[in-house]
PDB file of C-alpha atoms and ligand atoms in Angstrom:
ATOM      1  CA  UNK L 722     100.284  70.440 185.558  1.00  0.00           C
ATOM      2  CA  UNK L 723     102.911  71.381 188.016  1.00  0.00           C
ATOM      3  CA  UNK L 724     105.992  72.987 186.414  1.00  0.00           C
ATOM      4  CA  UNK L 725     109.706  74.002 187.463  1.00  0.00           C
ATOM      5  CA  UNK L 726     108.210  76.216 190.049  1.00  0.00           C
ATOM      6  CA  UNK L 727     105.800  73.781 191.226  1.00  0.00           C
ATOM      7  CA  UNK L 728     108.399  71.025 191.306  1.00  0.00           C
ATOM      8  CA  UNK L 729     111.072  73.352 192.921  1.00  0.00           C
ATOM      9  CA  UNK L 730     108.363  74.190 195.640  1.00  0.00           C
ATOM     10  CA  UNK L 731     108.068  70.586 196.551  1.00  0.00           C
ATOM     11  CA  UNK L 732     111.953  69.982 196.378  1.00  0.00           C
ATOM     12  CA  UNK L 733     112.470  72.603 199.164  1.00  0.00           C
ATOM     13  CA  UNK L 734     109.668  71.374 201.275  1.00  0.00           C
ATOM     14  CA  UNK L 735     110.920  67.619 200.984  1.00  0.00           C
ATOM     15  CA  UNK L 736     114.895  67.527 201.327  1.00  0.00           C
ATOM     16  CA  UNK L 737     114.660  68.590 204.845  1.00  0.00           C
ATOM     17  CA  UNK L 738     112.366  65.690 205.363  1.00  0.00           C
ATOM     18  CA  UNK L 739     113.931  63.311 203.326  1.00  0.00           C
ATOM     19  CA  UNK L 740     117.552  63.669 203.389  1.00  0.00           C
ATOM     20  CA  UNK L 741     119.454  61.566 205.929  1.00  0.00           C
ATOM     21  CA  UNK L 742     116.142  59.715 206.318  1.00  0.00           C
ATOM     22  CA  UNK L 743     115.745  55.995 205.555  1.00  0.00           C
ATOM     23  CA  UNK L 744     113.371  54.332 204.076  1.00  0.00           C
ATOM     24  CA  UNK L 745     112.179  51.694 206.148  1.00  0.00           C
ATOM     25  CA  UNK L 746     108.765  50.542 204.151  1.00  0.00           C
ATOM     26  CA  UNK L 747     107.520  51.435 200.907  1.00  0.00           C
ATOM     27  CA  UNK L 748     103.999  50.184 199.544  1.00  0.00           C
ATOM     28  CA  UNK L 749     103.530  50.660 195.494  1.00  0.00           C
ATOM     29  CA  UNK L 750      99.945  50.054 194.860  1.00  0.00           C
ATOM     30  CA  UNK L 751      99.613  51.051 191.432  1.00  0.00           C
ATOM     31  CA  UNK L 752     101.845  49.410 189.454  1.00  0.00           C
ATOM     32  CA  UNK L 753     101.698  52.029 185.945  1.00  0.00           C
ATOM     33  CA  UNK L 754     103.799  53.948 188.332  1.00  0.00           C
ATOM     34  CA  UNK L 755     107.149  52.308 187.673  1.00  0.00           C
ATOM     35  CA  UNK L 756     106.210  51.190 184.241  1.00  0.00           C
ATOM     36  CA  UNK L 757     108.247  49.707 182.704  1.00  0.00           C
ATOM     37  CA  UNK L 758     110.349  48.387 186.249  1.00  0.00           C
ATOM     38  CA  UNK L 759     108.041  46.106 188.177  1.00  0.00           C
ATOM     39  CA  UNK L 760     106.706  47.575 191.102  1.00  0.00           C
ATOM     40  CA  UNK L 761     108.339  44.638 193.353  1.00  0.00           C
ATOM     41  CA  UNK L 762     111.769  45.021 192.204  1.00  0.00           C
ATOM     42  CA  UNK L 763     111.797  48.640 192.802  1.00  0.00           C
ATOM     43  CA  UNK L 764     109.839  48.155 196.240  1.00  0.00           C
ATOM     44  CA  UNK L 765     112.421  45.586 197.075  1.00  0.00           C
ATOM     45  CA  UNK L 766     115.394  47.902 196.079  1.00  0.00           C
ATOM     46  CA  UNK L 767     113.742  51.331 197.564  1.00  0.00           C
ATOM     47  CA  UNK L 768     113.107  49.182 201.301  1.00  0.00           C
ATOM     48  CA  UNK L 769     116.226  50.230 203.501  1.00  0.00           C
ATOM     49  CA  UNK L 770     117.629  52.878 201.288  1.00  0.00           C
ATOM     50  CA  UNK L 771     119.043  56.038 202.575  1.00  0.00           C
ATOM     51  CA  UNK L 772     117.966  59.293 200.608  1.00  0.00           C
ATOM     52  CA  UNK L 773     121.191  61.395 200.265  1.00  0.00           C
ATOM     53  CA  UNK L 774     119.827  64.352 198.836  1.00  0.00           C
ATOM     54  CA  UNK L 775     116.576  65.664 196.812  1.00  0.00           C
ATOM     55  CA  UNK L 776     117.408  66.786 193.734  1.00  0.00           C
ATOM     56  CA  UNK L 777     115.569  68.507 191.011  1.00  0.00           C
ATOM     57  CA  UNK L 778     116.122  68.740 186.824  1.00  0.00           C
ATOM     58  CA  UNK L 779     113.578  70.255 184.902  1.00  0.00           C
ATOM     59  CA  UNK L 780     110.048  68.775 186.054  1.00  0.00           C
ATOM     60  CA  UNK L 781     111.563  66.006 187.924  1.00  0.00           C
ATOM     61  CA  UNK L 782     112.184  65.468 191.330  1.00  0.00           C
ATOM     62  CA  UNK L 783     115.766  63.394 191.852  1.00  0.00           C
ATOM     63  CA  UNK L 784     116.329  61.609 195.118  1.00  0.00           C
ATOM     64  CA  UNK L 785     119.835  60.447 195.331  1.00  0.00           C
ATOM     65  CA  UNK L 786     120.014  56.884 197.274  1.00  0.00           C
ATOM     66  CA  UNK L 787     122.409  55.055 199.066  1.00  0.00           C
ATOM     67  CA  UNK L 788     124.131  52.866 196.569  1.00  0.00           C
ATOM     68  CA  UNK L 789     124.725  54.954 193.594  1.00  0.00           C
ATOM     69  CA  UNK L 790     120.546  54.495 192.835  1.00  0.00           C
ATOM     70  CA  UNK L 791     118.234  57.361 191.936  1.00  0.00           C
ATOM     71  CA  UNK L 792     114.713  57.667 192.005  1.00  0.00           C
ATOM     72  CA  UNK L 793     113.570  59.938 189.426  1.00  0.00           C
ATOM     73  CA  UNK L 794     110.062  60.856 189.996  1.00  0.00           C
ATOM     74  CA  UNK L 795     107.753  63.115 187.983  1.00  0.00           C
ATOM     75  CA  UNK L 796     104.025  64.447 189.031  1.00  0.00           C
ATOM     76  CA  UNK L 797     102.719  64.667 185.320  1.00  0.00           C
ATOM     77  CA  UNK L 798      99.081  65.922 185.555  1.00  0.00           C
ATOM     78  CA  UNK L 799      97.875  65.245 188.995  1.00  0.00           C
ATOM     79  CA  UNK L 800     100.597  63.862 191.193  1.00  0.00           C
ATOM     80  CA  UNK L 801     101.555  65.015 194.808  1.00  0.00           C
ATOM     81  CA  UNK L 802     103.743  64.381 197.232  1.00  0.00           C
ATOM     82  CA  UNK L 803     102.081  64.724 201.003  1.00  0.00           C
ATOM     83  CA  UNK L 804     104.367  64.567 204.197  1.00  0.00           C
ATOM     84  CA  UNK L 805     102.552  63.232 207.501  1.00  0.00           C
ATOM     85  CA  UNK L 806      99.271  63.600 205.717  1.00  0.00           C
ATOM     86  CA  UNK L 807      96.187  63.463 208.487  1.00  0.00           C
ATOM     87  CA  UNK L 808      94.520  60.696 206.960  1.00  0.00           C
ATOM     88  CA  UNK L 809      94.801  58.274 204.449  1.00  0.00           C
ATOM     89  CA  UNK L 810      94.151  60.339 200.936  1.00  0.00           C
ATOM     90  CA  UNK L 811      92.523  59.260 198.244  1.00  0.00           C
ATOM     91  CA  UNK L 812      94.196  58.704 195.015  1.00  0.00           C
ATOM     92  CA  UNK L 813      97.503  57.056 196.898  1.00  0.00           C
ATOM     93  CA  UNK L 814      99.628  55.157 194.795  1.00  0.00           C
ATOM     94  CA  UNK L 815     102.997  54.781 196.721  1.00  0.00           C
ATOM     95  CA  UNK L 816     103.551  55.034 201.086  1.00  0.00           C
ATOM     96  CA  UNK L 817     106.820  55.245 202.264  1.00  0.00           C
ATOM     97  CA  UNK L 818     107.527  55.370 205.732  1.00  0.00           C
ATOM     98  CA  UNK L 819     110.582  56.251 206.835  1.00  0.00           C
ATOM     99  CA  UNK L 820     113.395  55.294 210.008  1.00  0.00           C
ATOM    100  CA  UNK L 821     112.179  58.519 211.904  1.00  0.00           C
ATOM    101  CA  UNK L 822     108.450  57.434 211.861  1.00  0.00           C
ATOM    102  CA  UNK L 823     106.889  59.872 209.438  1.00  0.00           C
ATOM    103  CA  UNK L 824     105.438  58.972 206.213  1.00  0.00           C
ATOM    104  CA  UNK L 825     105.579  60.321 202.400  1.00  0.00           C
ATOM    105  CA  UNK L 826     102.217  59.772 200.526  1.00  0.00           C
ATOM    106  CA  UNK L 827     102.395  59.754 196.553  1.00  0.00           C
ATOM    107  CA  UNK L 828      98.860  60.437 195.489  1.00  0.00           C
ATOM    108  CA  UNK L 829      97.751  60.728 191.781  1.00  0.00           C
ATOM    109  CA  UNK L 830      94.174  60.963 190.784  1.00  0.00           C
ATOM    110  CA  UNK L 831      94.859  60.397 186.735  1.00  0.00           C
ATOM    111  CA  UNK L 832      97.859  58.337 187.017  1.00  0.00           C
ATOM    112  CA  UNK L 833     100.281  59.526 184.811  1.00  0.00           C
ATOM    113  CA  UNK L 834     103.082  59.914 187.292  1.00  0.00           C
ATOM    114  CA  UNK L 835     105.498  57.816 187.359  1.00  0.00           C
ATOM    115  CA  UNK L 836     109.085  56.709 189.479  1.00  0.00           C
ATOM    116  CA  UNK L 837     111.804  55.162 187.645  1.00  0.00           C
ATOM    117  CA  UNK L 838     114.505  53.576 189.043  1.00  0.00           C
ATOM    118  CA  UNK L 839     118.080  54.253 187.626  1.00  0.00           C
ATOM    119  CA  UNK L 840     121.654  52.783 188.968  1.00  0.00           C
ATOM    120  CA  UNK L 841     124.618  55.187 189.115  1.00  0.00           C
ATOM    121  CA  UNK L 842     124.823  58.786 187.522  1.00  0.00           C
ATOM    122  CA  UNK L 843     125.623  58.023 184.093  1.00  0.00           C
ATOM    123  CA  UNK L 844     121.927  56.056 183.639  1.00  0.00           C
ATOM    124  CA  UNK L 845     120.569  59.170 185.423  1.00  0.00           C
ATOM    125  CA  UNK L 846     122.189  61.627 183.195  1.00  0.00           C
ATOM    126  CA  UNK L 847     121.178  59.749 179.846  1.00  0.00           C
ATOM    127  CA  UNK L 848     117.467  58.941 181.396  1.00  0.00           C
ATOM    128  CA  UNK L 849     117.166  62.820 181.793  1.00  0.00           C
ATOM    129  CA  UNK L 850     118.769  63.879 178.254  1.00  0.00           C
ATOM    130  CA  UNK L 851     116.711  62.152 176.377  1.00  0.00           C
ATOM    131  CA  UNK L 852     113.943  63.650 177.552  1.00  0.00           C
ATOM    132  CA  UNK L 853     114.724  67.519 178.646  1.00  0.00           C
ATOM    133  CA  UNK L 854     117.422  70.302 177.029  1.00  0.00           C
ATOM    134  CA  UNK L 855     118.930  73.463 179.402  1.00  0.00           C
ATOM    135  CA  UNK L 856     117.686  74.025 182.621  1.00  0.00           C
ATOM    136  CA  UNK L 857     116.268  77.618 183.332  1.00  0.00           C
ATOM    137  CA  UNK L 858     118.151  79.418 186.471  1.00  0.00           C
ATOM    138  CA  UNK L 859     121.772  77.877 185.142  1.00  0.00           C
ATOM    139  CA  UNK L 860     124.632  79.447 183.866  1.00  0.00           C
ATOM    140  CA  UNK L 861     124.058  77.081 180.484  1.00  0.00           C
ATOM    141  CA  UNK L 862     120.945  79.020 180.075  1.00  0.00           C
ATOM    142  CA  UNK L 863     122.288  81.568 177.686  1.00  0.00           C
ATOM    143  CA  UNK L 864     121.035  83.734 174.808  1.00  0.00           C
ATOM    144  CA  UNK L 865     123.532  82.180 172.538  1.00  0.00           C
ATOM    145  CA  UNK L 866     122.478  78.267 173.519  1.00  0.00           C
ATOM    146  CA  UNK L 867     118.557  79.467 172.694  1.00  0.00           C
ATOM    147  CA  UNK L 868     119.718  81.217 169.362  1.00  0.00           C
ATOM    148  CA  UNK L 869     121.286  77.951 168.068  1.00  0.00           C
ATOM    149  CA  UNK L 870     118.490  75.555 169.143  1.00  0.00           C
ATOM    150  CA  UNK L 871     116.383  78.100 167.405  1.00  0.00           C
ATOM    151  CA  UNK L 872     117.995  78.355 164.157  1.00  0.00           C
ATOM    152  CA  UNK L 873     115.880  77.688 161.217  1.00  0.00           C
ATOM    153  CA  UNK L 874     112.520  76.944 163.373  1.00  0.00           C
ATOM    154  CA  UNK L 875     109.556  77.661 161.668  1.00  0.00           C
ATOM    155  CA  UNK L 876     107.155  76.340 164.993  1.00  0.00           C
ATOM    156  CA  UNK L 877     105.556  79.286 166.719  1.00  0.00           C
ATOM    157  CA  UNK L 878     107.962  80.731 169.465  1.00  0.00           C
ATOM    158  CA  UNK L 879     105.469  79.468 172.123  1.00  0.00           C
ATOM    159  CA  UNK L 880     105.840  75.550 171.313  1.00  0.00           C
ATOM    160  CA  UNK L 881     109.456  75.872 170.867  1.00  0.00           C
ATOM    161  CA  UNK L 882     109.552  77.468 175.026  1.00  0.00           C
ATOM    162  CA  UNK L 883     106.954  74.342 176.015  1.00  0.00           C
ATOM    163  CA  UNK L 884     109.089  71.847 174.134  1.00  0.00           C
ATOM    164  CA  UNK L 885     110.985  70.144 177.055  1.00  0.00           C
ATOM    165  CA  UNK L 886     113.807  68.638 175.246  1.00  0.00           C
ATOM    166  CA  UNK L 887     114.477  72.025 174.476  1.00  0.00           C
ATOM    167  CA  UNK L 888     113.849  74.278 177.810  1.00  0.00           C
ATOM    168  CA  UNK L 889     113.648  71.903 180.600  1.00  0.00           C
ATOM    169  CA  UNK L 890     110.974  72.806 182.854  1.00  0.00           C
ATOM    170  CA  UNK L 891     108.770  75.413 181.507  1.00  0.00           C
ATOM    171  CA  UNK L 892     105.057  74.383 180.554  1.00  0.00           C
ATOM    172  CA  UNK L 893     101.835  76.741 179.706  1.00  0.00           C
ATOM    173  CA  UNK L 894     101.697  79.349 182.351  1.00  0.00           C
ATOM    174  CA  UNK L 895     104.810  80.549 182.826  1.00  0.00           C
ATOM    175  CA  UNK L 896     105.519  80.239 178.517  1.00  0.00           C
ATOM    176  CA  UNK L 897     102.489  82.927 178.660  1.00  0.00           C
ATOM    177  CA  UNK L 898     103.941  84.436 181.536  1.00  0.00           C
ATOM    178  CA  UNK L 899     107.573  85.275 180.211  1.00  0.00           C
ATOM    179  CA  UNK L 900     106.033  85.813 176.517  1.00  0.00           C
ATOM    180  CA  UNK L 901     104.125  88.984 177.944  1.00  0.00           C
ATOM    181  CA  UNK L 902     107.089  90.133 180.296  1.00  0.00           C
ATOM    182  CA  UNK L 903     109.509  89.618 176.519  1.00  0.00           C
ATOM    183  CA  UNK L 904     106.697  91.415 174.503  1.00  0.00           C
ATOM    184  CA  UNK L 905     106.829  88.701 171.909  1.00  0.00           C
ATOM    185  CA  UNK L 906     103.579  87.321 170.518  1.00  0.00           C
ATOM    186  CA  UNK L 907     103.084  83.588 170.742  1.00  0.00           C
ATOM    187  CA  UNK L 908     102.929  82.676 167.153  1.00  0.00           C
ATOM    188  CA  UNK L 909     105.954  84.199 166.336  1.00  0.00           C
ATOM    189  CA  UNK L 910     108.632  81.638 164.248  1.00  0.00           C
ATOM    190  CA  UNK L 911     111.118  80.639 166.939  1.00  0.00           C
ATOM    191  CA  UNK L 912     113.968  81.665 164.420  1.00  0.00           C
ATOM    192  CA  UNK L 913     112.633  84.763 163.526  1.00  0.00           C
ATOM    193  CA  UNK L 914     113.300  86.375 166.750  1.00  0.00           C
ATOM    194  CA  UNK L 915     116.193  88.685 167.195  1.00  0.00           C
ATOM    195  CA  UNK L 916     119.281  88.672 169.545  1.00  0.00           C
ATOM    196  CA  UNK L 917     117.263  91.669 171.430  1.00  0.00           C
ATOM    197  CA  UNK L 918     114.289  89.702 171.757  1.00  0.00           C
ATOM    198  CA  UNK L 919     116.373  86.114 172.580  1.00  0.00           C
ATOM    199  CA  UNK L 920     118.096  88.544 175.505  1.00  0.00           C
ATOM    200  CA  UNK L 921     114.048  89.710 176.392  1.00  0.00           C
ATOM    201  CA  UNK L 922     112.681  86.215 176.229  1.00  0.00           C
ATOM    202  CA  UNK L 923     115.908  84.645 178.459  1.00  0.00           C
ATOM    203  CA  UNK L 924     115.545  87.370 181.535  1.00  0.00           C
ATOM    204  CA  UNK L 925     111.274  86.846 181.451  1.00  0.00           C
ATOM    205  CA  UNK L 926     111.920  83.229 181.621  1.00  0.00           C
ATOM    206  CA  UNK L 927     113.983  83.422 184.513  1.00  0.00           C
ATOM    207  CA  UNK L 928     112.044  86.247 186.128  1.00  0.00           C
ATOM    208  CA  UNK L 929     108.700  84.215 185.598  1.00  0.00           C
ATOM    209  CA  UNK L 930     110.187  81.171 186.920  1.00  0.00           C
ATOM    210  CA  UNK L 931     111.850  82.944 190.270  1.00  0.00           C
ATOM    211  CA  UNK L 932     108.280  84.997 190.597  1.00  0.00           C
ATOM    212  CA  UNK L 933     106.629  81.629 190.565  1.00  0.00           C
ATOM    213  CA  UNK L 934     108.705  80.008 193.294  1.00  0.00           C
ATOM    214  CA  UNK L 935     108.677  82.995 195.266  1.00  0.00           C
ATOM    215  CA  UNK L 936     105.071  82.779 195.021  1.00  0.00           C
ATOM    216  CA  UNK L 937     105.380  78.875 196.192  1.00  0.00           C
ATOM    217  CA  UNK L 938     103.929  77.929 192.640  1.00  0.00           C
ATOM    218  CA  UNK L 939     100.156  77.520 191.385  1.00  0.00           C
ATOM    219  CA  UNK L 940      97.477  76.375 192.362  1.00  0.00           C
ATOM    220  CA  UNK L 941      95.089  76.025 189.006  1.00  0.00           C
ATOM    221  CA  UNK L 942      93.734  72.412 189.716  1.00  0.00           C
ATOM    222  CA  UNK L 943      95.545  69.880 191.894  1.00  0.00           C
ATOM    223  CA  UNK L 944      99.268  71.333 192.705  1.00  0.00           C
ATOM    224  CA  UNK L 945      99.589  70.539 196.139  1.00  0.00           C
ATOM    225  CA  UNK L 946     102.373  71.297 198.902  1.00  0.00           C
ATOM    226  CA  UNK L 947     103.411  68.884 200.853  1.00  0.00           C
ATOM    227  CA  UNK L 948     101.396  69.645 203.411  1.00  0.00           C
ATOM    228  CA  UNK L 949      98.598  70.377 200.988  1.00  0.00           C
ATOM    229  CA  UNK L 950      98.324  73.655 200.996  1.00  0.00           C
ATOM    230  CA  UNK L 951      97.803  75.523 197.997  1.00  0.00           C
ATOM    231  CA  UNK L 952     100.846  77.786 196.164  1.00  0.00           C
ATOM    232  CA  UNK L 953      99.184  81.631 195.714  1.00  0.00           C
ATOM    233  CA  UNK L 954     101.247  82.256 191.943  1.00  0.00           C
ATOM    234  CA  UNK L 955      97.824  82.153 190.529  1.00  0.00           C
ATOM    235  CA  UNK L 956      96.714  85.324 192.255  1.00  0.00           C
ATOM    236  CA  UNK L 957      99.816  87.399 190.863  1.00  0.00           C
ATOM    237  CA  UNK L 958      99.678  85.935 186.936  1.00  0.00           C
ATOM    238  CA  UNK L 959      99.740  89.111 184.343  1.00  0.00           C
ATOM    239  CA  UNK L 960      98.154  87.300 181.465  1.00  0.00           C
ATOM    240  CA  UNK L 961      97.884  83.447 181.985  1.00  0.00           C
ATOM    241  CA  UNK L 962      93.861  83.006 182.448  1.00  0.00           C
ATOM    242  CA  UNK L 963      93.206  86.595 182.311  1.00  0.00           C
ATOM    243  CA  UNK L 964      90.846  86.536 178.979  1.00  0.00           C
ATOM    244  CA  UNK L 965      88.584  89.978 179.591  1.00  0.00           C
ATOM    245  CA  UNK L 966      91.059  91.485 181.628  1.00  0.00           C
ATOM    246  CA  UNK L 967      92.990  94.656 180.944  1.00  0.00           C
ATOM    247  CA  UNK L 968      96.123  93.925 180.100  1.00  0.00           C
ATOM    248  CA  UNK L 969      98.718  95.217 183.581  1.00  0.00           C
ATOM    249  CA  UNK L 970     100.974  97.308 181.402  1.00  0.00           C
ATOM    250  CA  UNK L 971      98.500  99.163 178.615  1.00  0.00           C
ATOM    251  CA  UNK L 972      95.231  98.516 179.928  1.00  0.00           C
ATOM    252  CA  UNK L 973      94.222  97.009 176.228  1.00  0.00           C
ATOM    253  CA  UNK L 974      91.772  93.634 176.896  1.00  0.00           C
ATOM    254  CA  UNK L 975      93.863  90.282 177.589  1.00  0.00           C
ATOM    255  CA  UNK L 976      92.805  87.770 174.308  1.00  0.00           C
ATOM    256  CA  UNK L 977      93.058  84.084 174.582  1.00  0.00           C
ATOM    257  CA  UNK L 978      94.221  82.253 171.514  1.00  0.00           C
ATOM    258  CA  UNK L 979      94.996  78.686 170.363  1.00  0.00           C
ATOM    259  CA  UNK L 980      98.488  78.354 170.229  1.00  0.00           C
ATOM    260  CA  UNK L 981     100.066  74.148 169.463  1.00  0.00           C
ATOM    261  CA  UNK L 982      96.503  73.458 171.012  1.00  0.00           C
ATOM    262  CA  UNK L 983      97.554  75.111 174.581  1.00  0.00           C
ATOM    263  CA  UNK L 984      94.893  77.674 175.523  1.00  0.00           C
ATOM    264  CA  UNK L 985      97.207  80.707 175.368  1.00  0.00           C
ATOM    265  CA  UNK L 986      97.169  84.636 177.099  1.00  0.00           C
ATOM    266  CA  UNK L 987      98.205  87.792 174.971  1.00  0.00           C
ATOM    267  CA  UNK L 988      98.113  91.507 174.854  1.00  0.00           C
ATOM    268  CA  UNK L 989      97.942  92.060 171.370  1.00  0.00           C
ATOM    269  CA  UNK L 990      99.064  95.681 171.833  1.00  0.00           C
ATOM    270  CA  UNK L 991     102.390  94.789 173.737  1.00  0.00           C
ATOM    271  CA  UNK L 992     103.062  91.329 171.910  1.00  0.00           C
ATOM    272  CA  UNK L 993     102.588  92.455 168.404  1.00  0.00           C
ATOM    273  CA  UNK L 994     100.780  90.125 165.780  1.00  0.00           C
ATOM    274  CA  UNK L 995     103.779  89.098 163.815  1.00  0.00           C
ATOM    275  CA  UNK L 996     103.409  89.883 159.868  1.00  0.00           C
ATOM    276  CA  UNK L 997     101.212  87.373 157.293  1.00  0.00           C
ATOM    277  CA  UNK L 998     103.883  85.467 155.203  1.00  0.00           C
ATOM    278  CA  UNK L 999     102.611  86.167 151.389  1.00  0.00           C
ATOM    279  CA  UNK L1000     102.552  82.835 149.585  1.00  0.00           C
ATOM    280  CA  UNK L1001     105.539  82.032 147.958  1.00  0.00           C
ATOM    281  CA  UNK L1002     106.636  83.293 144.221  1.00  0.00           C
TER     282      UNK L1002
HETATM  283 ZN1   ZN G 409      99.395  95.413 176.904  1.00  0.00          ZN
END
């Protein structure tokens, strides 16, 4: 599943495409992709539209339209955005073509992607906070902010990092990722971490995250660029699908665990086991 890097990647290969560009045609074949909008409303409002800029929060992509509208688009599992692909794909579910004569291709091969429509910024801010917290790579991104959402959390340090209302944008691989960097173990209670480890955990977010759009994102499965090639993050991950493998800083074997039901990449030498809670009195 493409995450903040992924997502990021795409951003910076669409705005220069996009922005400035009209859209003079847009085709939504599948209509569980505007759910709940209908897909002629939206086709009707997205036809002669302007895309002002390409914007990104979290895991979704933003286009700002002409008229105070925004498109708010997220890939889910399997969704891609192609530019001038060769040939028709398979898997498309939305074709724009735009005023200059090139084309954007949505494709989507388990259709769980989807495109909302919103009108003005105040729908777009209260779409997006209901549904992600701080964005990584901001100044809001601070220890203190993460200390006070964690407060009192019981739920293994790893699900709190994957919970998007929470941390916008962060999903399995780079939660393993900045876990290993922080030297915290995955099960750890999110509340029981210190101020020293918050401060860890913060700068290996951010470091993951910058490493994995410096890298142009993964490629695990589907994550496509826009032109469809393939990001390379996956060749440089320290722990993230590494089971077998020694470990980059001690050269102790890489373990894969269960953590919230993610399959989940630890050292158990540099992210120590936290302690068994005895049963209560
Ligand atoms: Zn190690």
């Amino acid at each position: 599943m493409p995450e903040l890097p992924e997502v990021e990647t795409i951003r910076r290969q669409l705005a220069p495409q996009l922005e400035g560009r009209t859209i003079v045609e847009i085709e939504i074949l599948d209509p569980r992709w505007t759910r709940p909008g209908a897909p002629g409303s939206v086709q009707d409002e997205l036809r002669g539209a302007r895309v002002d800029r390409v914007g990104r929060a979290g895991k979704y992509l933003i286009w700002a339209l002409s008229g105070e509208r925004y498109l708010l688009v997220h890939l889910r599992m399997t969704g891609a955005l192609l530019f001038d692909p060769a040939s028709e794909p398979s898997h498309t579910r939305v074709r724009f073509a735009l005023d200059d004569g090139h084309r954007v291709v949505y494709i989507d091969p388990r259709r769980f992607g989807t495109g909302h429509l919103v009108h003005g910024s105040a729908a777009r801010d209260a779409y997006l906070a209901q549904r992600i917290g701080i964005e990584p790579l901001t100044p809001e991104f601070t220890v203190e902010h993460l200390r006070r959402l964690a407060r009192g959390r019981r739920a293994p340090i790893k699900a709190f990092v994957l919970d998007q209302r929470r941390i916008a944008g962060v999903g399995n691989i780079y939660a393993d990722e900045a876990l290993f960097r922080a030297g915290i173990h995955p099960l750890r209670a999110a509340g029981s971490l210190t101020r020293a480890q918050w401060q860890r955990l913060r700068d290996a977010i951010e470091e993951s995250l910058l490493a994995g759009i410096e890298a142009k994102g993964a490629t695990i499965d589907d994550f496509r660029h826009v032109d469809g090639a393939r990001g390379s993050f996956q060749d440089r991950f320290l722990v993230h699908r590494r089971a077998g493998e020694a470990c980059p800083k001690c050269g102790t074997m890489i373990r894969k665990i269960v953590v919230g039901g993610r399959g989940t990449y630890v050292c158990e030498r540099c992210q120590s086991k936290p302690r068994q809670r005895r049963a209560g009195p």
